[in-house]
Amino acid sequence: MYYRESKKRASVAEYDVPLVWCTILLLALGVVMVYSSSIAIAEAGRSTGYQPTYYLVRHTFFVAIALVFAVVAFQVPTRLWQQAAPYLFVVALAFLMLVLVPGIGREVNGSRRWISLYVANFQPSELMKVCCVLYAADYTVRKAAFMHSLRRGFMPMFFVMLLTGGLLLREPDFGAFAVITVIAMGILFLGGMNWRLFAGLIVMLIIGFLLLIWISPYRMQRVVGFMDPWADPYGKGYQLSHALIAFGRGEWFGVGLGGSVEKLFYLPEAHTDFLLAVIAEELGFVGVALIVLMFGWVVARAFAIGRRAAMLERYFASLVAQGVGLWIGVQAIINMGVNMGVLPTKGLTLPLLSFGGSALAATCAALAILLRVDWENRQLAKGLTV
């Protein structure tokens, strides 16, 4: 009996079960809500064959592919991820360049962000998010002795991110640029960057973001629409005003699953960027609060796993875990802020929930790497090698 109890305790401690179930619940809720929010647009679209289940079938397929990516990513030891990080980052940069080539990059709504794979579209910026976490963590560990130096610690990374940002803004994809910048700078700070240098960097970034908005007419229009969406509810404030209407209709418990009115061609991109607004309308404040709590749990677990890795002197693994937490947390906050009218409209999906194959694959792969870090932490705590 003692042997059975010991074996049971050992099996329970192999991986973070609550984190896995939280991820599965978010994925499952995403499948349900993508279907609910896309029925009308699927029935009306010639490209969808007028089939109401068109987006449901594709999204389910994307989830299955993303889980395959996650299983494969989990099998790779973190030491191999560290060795491959610079090369993977170069590959991601090459894809960002490739997407800008006419005839290769696919343009939708004025943005060239996708490469057609015939059965689906591949979005290189999602791959870059994963590679940025790995590269920034590897760079910080390699340059740990120079994290207090502007010239030797910060400037090399600055120029690399400047190139990355320039390619993303050429698409343009300001949302991905913001997320990747936060990932890189956040990992540098967590890795020991001088706080005065970091504070100066934050000021420079804020000024830079304001300049990018100021010199771009369409970004300025989005900010104006965000400031007062009701001043032009049929123009610049159209998306935000309908998102706010959806939140208002949802009240505490929502109008019921499938009962959204705003998804009936009133709210653009209801199954991607504005999925949370449909969730708010159909499931109400309770549904939105539950999603916020689940994302909060994922982020908290990522930082806890990172801290445990640092205690085991696994600094690359620690920064990767916390980088994944930063990525998911920041992107979720931006998407939620946009849907609630707290932030200007940006084309960022809600992680694990919104429709989109590249985003699902990248996020699931990143969470699998996080689980790998946790699994290795537990193995080392038992005195086993990894």
Short mmCIF file of C-alpha atoms in Angstrom, two decimals:
data_model
loop_
_atom_site.label_atom_id
_atom_site.label_comp_id
_atom_site.label_asym_id
_atom_site.label_seq_id
_atom_site.Cartn_x
_atom_site.Cartn_y
_atom_site.Cartn_z
CA MET A 1 0.00 0.00 0.00
CA TYR A 2 2.88 2.37 0.77
CA TYR A 3 4.28 1.70 -2.71
CA ARG A 4 0.93 2.51 -4.32
CA GLU A 5 0.55 5.77 -2.37
CA SER A 6 4.13 6.84 -3.23
CA LYS A 7 3.55 6.07 -6.90
CA LYS A 8 0.30 8.04 -6.88
CA ARG A 9 1.95 11.07 -5.26
CA ALA A 10 4.78 10.93 -7.81
CA SER A 11 2.37 10.79 -10.76
CA VAL A 12 0.33 13.71 -9.44
CA ALA A 13 3.47 15.87 -9.19
CA GLU A 14 4.64 15.25 -12.79
CA TYR A 15 3.09 18.44 -14.22
CA ASP A 16 0.87 21.40 -13.37
CA VAL A 17 -2.60 19.83 -13.70
CA PRO A 18 -4.61 23.04 -12.95
CA LEU A 19 -2.66 24.92 -15.65
CA VAL A 20 -3.41 22.20 -18.20
CA TRP A 21 -7.11 22.14 -17.37
CA CYS A 22 -7.34 25.93 -17.43
CA THR A 23 -5.82 25.91 -20.93
CA ILE A 24 -8.20 23.16 -22.08
CA LEU A 25 -11.21 25.07 -20.71
CA LEU A 26 -10.17 28.24 -22.56
CA LEU A 27 -9.71 26.28 -25.80
CA ALA A 28 -13.09 24.55 -25.40
CA LEU A 29 -14.86 27.83 -24.62
CA GLY A 30 -13.16 29.33 -27.68
CA VAL A 31 -14.59 26.60 -29.92
CA VAL A 32 -18.11 27.20 -28.58
CA MET A 33 -17.94 30.99 -28.80
CA VAL A 34 -16.27 31.08 -32.24
CA TYR A 35 -19.15 28.93 -33.52
CA SER A 36 -21.76 31.10 -31.83
CA SER A 37 -20.23 34.36 -33.09
CA SER A 38 -19.63 33.19 -36.69
CA ILE A 39 -22.87 31.44 -37.68
CA ALA A 40 -24.42 34.48 -39.34
CA ILE A 41 -21.33 35.55 -41.29
CA ALA A 42 -20.71 31.94 -42.40
CA GLU A 43 -24.29 31.52 -43.65
CA ALA A 44 -24.05 34.75 -45.64
CA GLY A 45 -20.60 34.24 -47.21
CA ARG A 46 -20.06 32.78 -50.66
CA SER A 47 -16.47 31.88 -49.75
CA THR A 48 -17.79 29.74 -46.87
CA GLY A 49 -20.23 27.85 -49.10
CA TYR A 50 -23.09 29.32 -47.05
CA GLN A 51 -22.41 26.66 -44.41
CA PRO A 52 -23.13 27.80 -40.81
CA THR A 53 -20.50 25.38 -39.44
CA TYR A 54 -17.70 26.64 -41.72
CA TYR A 55 -15.76 28.50 -39.00
CA LEU A 56 -16.53 25.84 -36.38
CA VAL A 57 -14.96 23.11 -38.53
CA ARG A 58 -11.91 25.22 -39.36
CA HIS A 59 -11.41 26.38 -35.78
CA THR A 60 -11.70 22.82 -34.46
CA PHE A 61 -9.12 21.75 -37.04
CA PHE A 62 -6.84 24.60 -35.92
CA VAL A 63 -7.20 23.55 -32.28
CA ALA A 64 -6.26 19.97 -33.18
CA ILE A 65 -3.18 21.15 -35.12
CA ALA A 66 -2.23 23.49 -32.24
CA LEU A 67 -2.38 20.59 -29.78
CA VAL A 68 -0.10 18.55 -32.06
CA PHE A 69 2.38 21.46 -32.04
CA ALA A 70 2.08 21.58 -28.25
CA VAL A 71 2.82 17.86 -27.85
CA VAL A 72 5.89 18.16 -30.10
CA ALA A 73 7.13 21.32 -28.32
CA PHE A 74 6.79 19.61 -24.93
CA GLN A 75 9.14 16.82 -26.01
CA VAL A 76 12.03 19.24 -26.62
CA PRO A 77 14.30 19.84 -23.59
CA THR A 78 14.79 23.51 -22.66
CA ARG A 79 18.56 23.22 -23.25
CA LEU A 80 17.82 22.46 -26.92
CA TRP A 81 15.43 25.42 -27.10
CA GLN A 82 18.24 27.59 -25.74
CA GLN A 83 20.74 26.29 -28.30
CA ALA A 84 18.25 26.81 -31.15
CA ALA A 85 16.95 30.23 -30.00
CA PRO A 86 19.22 32.46 -32.20
CA TYR A 87 18.57 30.31 -35.29
CA LEU A 88 14.82 30.24 -34.72
CA PHE A 89 14.83 34.02 -34.36
CA VAL A 90 16.65 34.37 -37.71
CA VAL A 91 14.05 32.06 -39.33
CA ALA A 92 11.22 34.20 -37.88
CA LEU A 93 12.91 37.35 -39.24
CA ALA A 94 13.18 35.71 -42.67
CA PHE A 95 9.44 35.00 -42.64
CA LEU A 96 8.71 38.61 -41.65
CA MET A 97 10.70 39.71 -44.71
CA LEU A 98 9.07 37.09 -46.92
CA VAL A 99 5.54 38.22 -46.07
CA LEU A 100 6.34 41.67 -47.51
CA VAL A 101 7.27 40.23 -50.93
CA PRO A 102 4.47 40.82 -53.49
CA GLY A 103 3.03 37.55 -54.68
CA ILE A 104 4.03 35.73 -51.50
CA GLY A 105 2.49 37.83 -48.74
CA ARG A 106 -1.32 37.90 -48.77
CA GLU A 107 -2.98 41.28 -48.30
CA VAL A 108 -6.26 41.59 -46.38
CA ASN A 109 -7.91 44.91 -45.47
CA GLY A 110 -4.78 46.86 -46.43
CA SER A 111 -2.39 44.76 -44.31
CA ARG A 112 0.10 42.22 -45.65
CA ARG A 113 0.47 39.88 -42.68
CA TRP A 114 -0.15 36.38 -44.04
CA ILE A 115 1.47 33.77 -46.26
CA SER A 116 -1.02 31.49 -48.01
CA LEU A 117 -0.57 27.76 -47.39
CA TYR A 118 -3.69 27.05 -49.51
CA VAL A 119 -5.50 25.16 -46.72
CA ALA A 120 -4.82 28.01 -44.26
CA ASN A 121 -2.92 31.27 -43.87
CA PHE A 122 0.32 31.44 -41.89
CA GLN A 123 0.98 34.62 -39.90
CA PRO A 124 4.76 35.09 -39.30
CA SER A 125 4.25 37.61 -36.48
CA GLU A 126 2.81 34.81 -34.32
CA LEU A 127 5.92 32.70 -34.88
CA MET A 128 8.02 35.76 -33.99
CA LYS A 129 6.31 36.01 -30.58
CA VAL A 130 7.49 32.51 -29.63
CA CYS A 131 10.96 33.09 -31.07
CA CYS A 132 11.23 36.47 -29.33
CA VAL A 133 10.59 34.85 -25.92
CA LEU A 134 13.31 32.25 -26.56
CA TYR A 135 15.80 34.69 -28.08
CA ALA A 136 15.36 37.41 -25.44
CA ALA A 137 15.77 34.83 -22.65
CA ASP A 138 18.91 33.38 -24.28
CA TYR A 139 20.35 36.85 -24.93
CA THR A 140 19.74 37.95 -21.33
CA VAL A 141 21.45 34.86 -19.93
CA ARG A 142 24.45 35.24 -22.26
CA LYS A 143 24.77 38.96 -21.49
CA ALA A 144 24.01 38.70 -17.77
CA ALA A 145 27.34 40.33 -16.85
CA PHE A 146 26.55 43.38 -19.02
CA MET A 147 22.92 44.05 -18.07
CA HIS A 148 23.97 47.32 -16.40
CA SER A 149 25.74 48.53 -19.55
CA LEU A 150 23.90 50.57 -22.18
CA ARG A 151 26.44 49.81 -24.91
CA ARG A 152 27.14 46.13 -24.29
CA GLY A 153 23.96 44.98 -22.62
CA PHE A 154 21.10 46.93 -24.18
CA MET A 155 22.17 48.34 -27.56
CA PRO A 156 22.67 44.99 -29.41
CA MET A 157 19.17 43.89 -28.41
CA PHE A 158 17.81 47.32 -29.25
CA PHE A 159 19.05 47.15 -32.84
CA VAL A 160 17.69 43.61 -33.28
CA MET A 161 14.26 44.69 -32.03
CA LEU A 162 14.44 47.84 -34.18
CA LEU A 163 14.79 45.62 -37.26
CA THR A 164 11.94 43.41 -36.07
CA GLY A 165 9.73 46.39 -35.32
CA GLY A 166 10.48 47.95 -38.71
CA LEU A 167 9.36 44.78 -40.50
CA LEU A 168 6.18 44.52 -38.41
CA LEU A 169 5.29 48.16 -39.04
CA ARG A 170 5.76 47.63 -42.77
CA GLU A 171 2.92 45.09 -42.79
CA PRO A 172 1.57 47.05 -40.79
CA ASP A 173 0.95 45.16 -37.52
CA PHE A 174 1.21 47.68 -34.69
CA GLY A 175 -0.43 45.32 -32.20
CA ALA A 176 2.13 42.54 -32.70
CA PHE A 177 4.90 45.15 -32.54
CA ALA A 178 3.62 46.35 -29.15
CA VAL A 179 3.37 42.81 -27.74
CA ILE A 180 6.81 41.73 -28.98
CA THR A 181 8.37 44.94 -27.62
CA VAL A 182 6.85 44.28 -24.19
CA ILE A 183 8.09 40.66 -24.28
CA ALA A 184 11.67 41.65 -25.12
CA MET A 185 11.90 44.59 -22.72
CA GLY A 186 10.13 42.71 -19.94
CA ILE A 187 12.55 39.77 -20.16
CA LEU A 188 15.53 42.14 -20.14
CA PHE A 189 14.17 43.80 -17.00
CA LEU A 190 13.46 40.47 -15.30
CA GLY A 191 16.98 39.41 -16.25
CA GLY A 192 18.55 42.22 -14.27
CA MET A 193 18.62 45.33 -16.47
CA ASN A 194 19.53 48.50 -14.56
CA TRP A 195 16.27 50.08 -13.40
CA ARG A 196 17.33 53.61 -14.38
CA LEU A 197 18.15 52.39 -17.88
CA PHE A 198 14.82 50.57 -18.00
CA ALA A 199 12.89 53.66 -16.84
CA GLY A 200 14.57 55.75 -19.54
CA LEU A 201 13.71 53.07 -22.08
CA ILE A 202 10.04 53.13 -21.08
CA VAL A 203 9.93 56.90 -21.58
CA MET A 204 11.55 56.52 -25.02
CA LEU A 205 9.07 53.78 -25.98
CA ILE A 206 6.09 55.91 -24.94
CA ILE A 207 7.39 58.81 -27.02
CA GLY A 208 8.05 56.44 -29.93
CA PHE A 209 4.53 54.97 -29.79
CA LEU A 210 3.01 58.46 -29.68
CA LEU A 211 5.07 59.50 -32.71
CA LEU A 212 3.99 56.39 -34.63
CA ILE A 213 0.37 57.27 -33.91
CA TRP A 214 0.88 60.94 -34.78
CA ILE A 215 2.49 60.34 -38.20
CA SER A 216 -0.01 57.64 -39.26
CA PRO A 217 -3.48 58.94 -40.29
CA TYR A 218 -5.28 55.62 -39.80
CA ARG A 219 -3.80 55.15 -36.31
CA MET A 220 -4.77 58.72 -35.42
CA GLN A 221 -8.33 58.02 -36.61
CA ARG A 222 -8.49 54.99 -34.36
CA VAL A 223 -7.36 57.04 -31.37
CA VAL A 224 -9.93 59.76 -32.16
CA GLY A 225 -12.63 57.11 -32.49
CA PHE A 226 -11.53 55.59 -29.18
CA MET A 227 -11.71 58.93 -27.35
CA ASP A 228 -15.38 59.46 -28.25
CA PRO A 229 -16.90 56.61 -30.30
CA TRP A 230 -20.38 58.14 -30.08
CA ALA A 231 -19.23 61.29 -31.93
CA ASP A 232 -19.08 59.20 -35.13
CA PRO A 233 -20.87 55.91 -34.39
CA TYR A 234 -21.20 55.03 -38.09
CA GLY A 235 -17.60 55.89 -38.94
CA LYS A 236 -14.46 55.98 -36.77
CA GLY A 237 -16.34 54.83 -33.67
CA TYR A 238 -18.34 52.04 -35.33
CA GLN A 239 -16.50 49.00 -33.94
CA LEU A 240 -16.12 50.33 -30.42
CA SER A 241 -19.68 51.64 -30.15
CA HIS A 242 -21.11 48.23 -31.09
CA ALA A 243 -18.71 46.45 -28.74
CA LEU A 244 -19.94 48.69 -25.90
CA ILE A 245 -23.55 48.00 -26.87
CA ALA A 246 -22.78 44.26 -26.65
CA PHE A 247 -21.34 44.69 -23.15
CA GLY A 248 -24.35 46.76 -22.11
CA ARG A 249 -26.86 44.17 -23.39
CA GLY A 250 -25.07 41.36 -21.55
CA GLU A 251 -25.56 42.86 -18.08
CA TRP A 252 -24.82 40.32 -15.29
CA PHE A 253 -25.65 36.94 -16.82
CA GLY A 254 -25.97 37.67 -20.54
CA VAL A 255 -28.78 37.13 -23.03
CA GLY A 256 -27.96 33.44 -23.37
CA LEU A 257 -25.66 31.39 -25.59
CA GLY A 258 -26.43 32.11 -29.23
CA GLY A 259 -28.63 35.11 -28.39
CA SER A 260 -26.25 37.89 -29.42
CA VAL A 261 -27.65 40.54 -31.74
CA GLU A 262 -24.38 42.39 -32.31
CA LYS A 263 -22.83 39.37 -34.08
CA LEU A 264 -25.52 39.68 -36.78
CA PHE A 265 -23.32 41.88 -39.03
CA TYR A 266 -23.27 44.80 -36.59
CA LEU A 267 -19.95 43.99 -34.90
CA PRO A 268 -17.06 43.51 -37.39
CA GLU A 269 -14.60 40.66 -36.70
CA ALA A 270 -16.92 39.19 -34.09
CA HIS A 271 -15.17 35.80 -34.15
CA THR A 272 -11.61 37.20 -34.00
CA ASP A 273 -10.69 40.58 -32.50
CA PHE A 274 -14.07 41.27 -30.85
CA LEU A 275 -14.95 37.81 -29.59
CA LEU A 276 -14.96 39.07 -25.99
CA ALA A 277 -17.79 41.50 -26.82
CA VAL A 278 -19.94 38.59 -28.03
CA ILE A 279 -19.03 36.63 -24.89
CA ALA A 280 -20.04 39.64 -22.79
CA GLU A 281 -23.38 39.88 -24.59
CA GLU A 282 -24.20 36.18 -24.37
CA LEU A 283 -22.62 35.20 -21.03
CA GLY A 284 -22.65 38.59 -19.29
CA PHE A 285 -20.34 39.97 -16.62
CA VAL A 286 -20.03 36.54 -15.00
CA GLY A 287 -18.70 34.99 -18.22
CA VAL A 288 -16.18 37.78 -18.79
CA ALA A 289 -15.05 37.69 -15.14
CA LEU A 290 -14.47 33.93 -15.41
CA ILE A 291 -12.28 34.43 -18.49
CA VAL A 292 -10.29 37.18 -16.77
CA LEU A 293 -9.73 34.90 -13.77
CA MET A 294 -8.57 32.03 -16.00
CA PHE A 295 -6.06 34.25 -17.80
CA GLY A 296 -4.92 35.60 -14.44
CA TRP A 297 -4.35 32.03 -13.26
CA VAL A 298 -2.31 31.12 -16.37
CA VAL A 299 -0.10 34.20 -15.94
CA ALA A 300 0.32 33.61 -12.19
CA ARG A 301 1.33 29.99 -12.79
CA ALA A 302 3.82 31.06 -15.49
CA PHE A 303 5.57 33.43 -13.08
CA ALA A 304 5.47 30.85 -10.27
CA ILE A 305 7.09 28.25 -12.56
CA GLY A 306 9.67 30.85 -13.56
CA ARG A 307 10.51 31.62 -9.93
CA ARG A 308 10.92 27.94 -9.16
CA ALA A 309 13.26 27.52 -12.12
CA ALA A 310 15.33 30.49 -10.90
CA MET A 311 15.62 28.87 -7.46
CA LEU A 312 17.02 25.81 -9.23
CA GLU A 313 19.50 28.11 -11.06
CA ARG A 314 17.85 27.43 -14.40
CA TYR A 315 17.91 31.04 -15.54
CA PHE A 316 17.06 30.55 -19.22
CA ALA A 317 14.08 28.37 -18.31
CA SER A 318 13.01 30.91 -15.70
CA LEU A 319 13.01 33.80 -18.18
CA VAL A 320 11.21 31.73 -20.83
CA ALA A 321 8.44 30.84 -18.37
CA GLN A 322 7.99 34.44 -17.28
CA GLY A 323 8.22 35.62 -20.91
CA VAL A 324 5.33 33.32 -21.85
CA GLY A 325 3.35 34.74 -18.94
CA LEU A 326 4.14 38.30 -20.08
CA TRP A 327 3.08 37.55 -23.65
CA ILE A 328 -0.26 35.94 -22.79
CA GLY A 329 -1.04 38.47 -20.08
CA VAL A 330 -0.22 41.56 -22.14
CA GLN A 331 -2.01 40.34 -25.27
CA ALA A 332 -5.10 39.37 -23.27
CA ILE A 333 -5.11 42.77 -21.52
CA ILE A 334 -4.79 44.64 -24.83
CA ASN A 335 -7.60 42.64 -26.47
CA MET A 336 -9.88 43.04 -23.46
CA GLY A 337 -9.04 46.73 -23.21
CA VAL A 338 -9.93 47.25 -26.87
CA ASN A 339 -13.24 45.39 -26.48
CA MET A 340 -14.14 47.39 -23.36
CA GLY A 341 -13.14 50.76 -24.82
CA VAL A 342 -10.18 51.20 -22.48
CA LEU A 343 -7.60 51.06 -25.32
CA PRO A 344 -7.69 52.15 -28.98
CA THR A 345 -8.77 49.52 -31.50
CA LYS A 346 -5.97 47.12 -32.46
CA GLY A 347 -5.95 43.90 -34.48
CA LEU A 348 -4.98 41.49 -31.70
CA THR A 349 -6.77 38.23 -30.99
CA LEU A 350 -7.72 36.93 -27.56
CA PRO A 351 -5.22 34.12 -26.80
CA LEU A 352 -6.64 30.56 -26.94
CA LEU A 353 -10.14 31.84 -27.68
CA SER A 354 -10.27 33.80 -30.94
CA PHE A 355 -10.43 32.25 -34.40
CA GLY A 356 -7.02 31.91 -36.06
CA GLY A 357 -4.70 29.00 -36.72
CA SER A 358 -1.29 30.70 -36.41
CA ALA A 359 -2.16 32.35 -33.10
CA LEU A 360 -3.52 29.10 -31.63
CA ALA A 361 -0.49 27.09 -32.74
CA ALA A 362 1.99 29.66 -31.39
CA THR A 363 0.19 30.08 -28.05
CA CYS A 364 -0.24 26.33 -27.47
CA ALA A 365 3.42 25.71 -28.36
CA ALA A 366 4.49 28.43 -25.90
CA LEU A 367 2.34 26.94 -23.13
CA ALA A 368 3.81 23.50 -23.88
CA ILE A 369 7.31 24.95 -23.44
CA LEU A 370 6.10 26.44 -20.14
CA LEU A 371 4.85 23.00 -19.06
CA ARG A 372 8.20 21.52 -20.10
CA VAL A 373 9.97 24.00 -17.81
CA ASP A 374 7.62 22.99 -15.00
CA TRP A 375 8.14 19.25 -15.70
CA GLU A 376 11.93 19.68 -15.63
CA ASN A 377 11.68 21.67 -12.39
CA ARG A 378 9.80 18.79 -10.79
CA GLN A 379 12.23 16.19 -12.12
CA LEU A 380 15.20 18.11 -10.73
CA ALA A 381 13.44 18.54 -7.40
CA LYS A 382 13.21 14.74 -7.22
CA GLY A 383 16.91 14.44 -7.94
CA LEU A 384 16.39 13.14 -11.49
CA THR A 385 18.24 14.32 -14.61
CA VAL A 386 16.45 15.97 -17.55
#
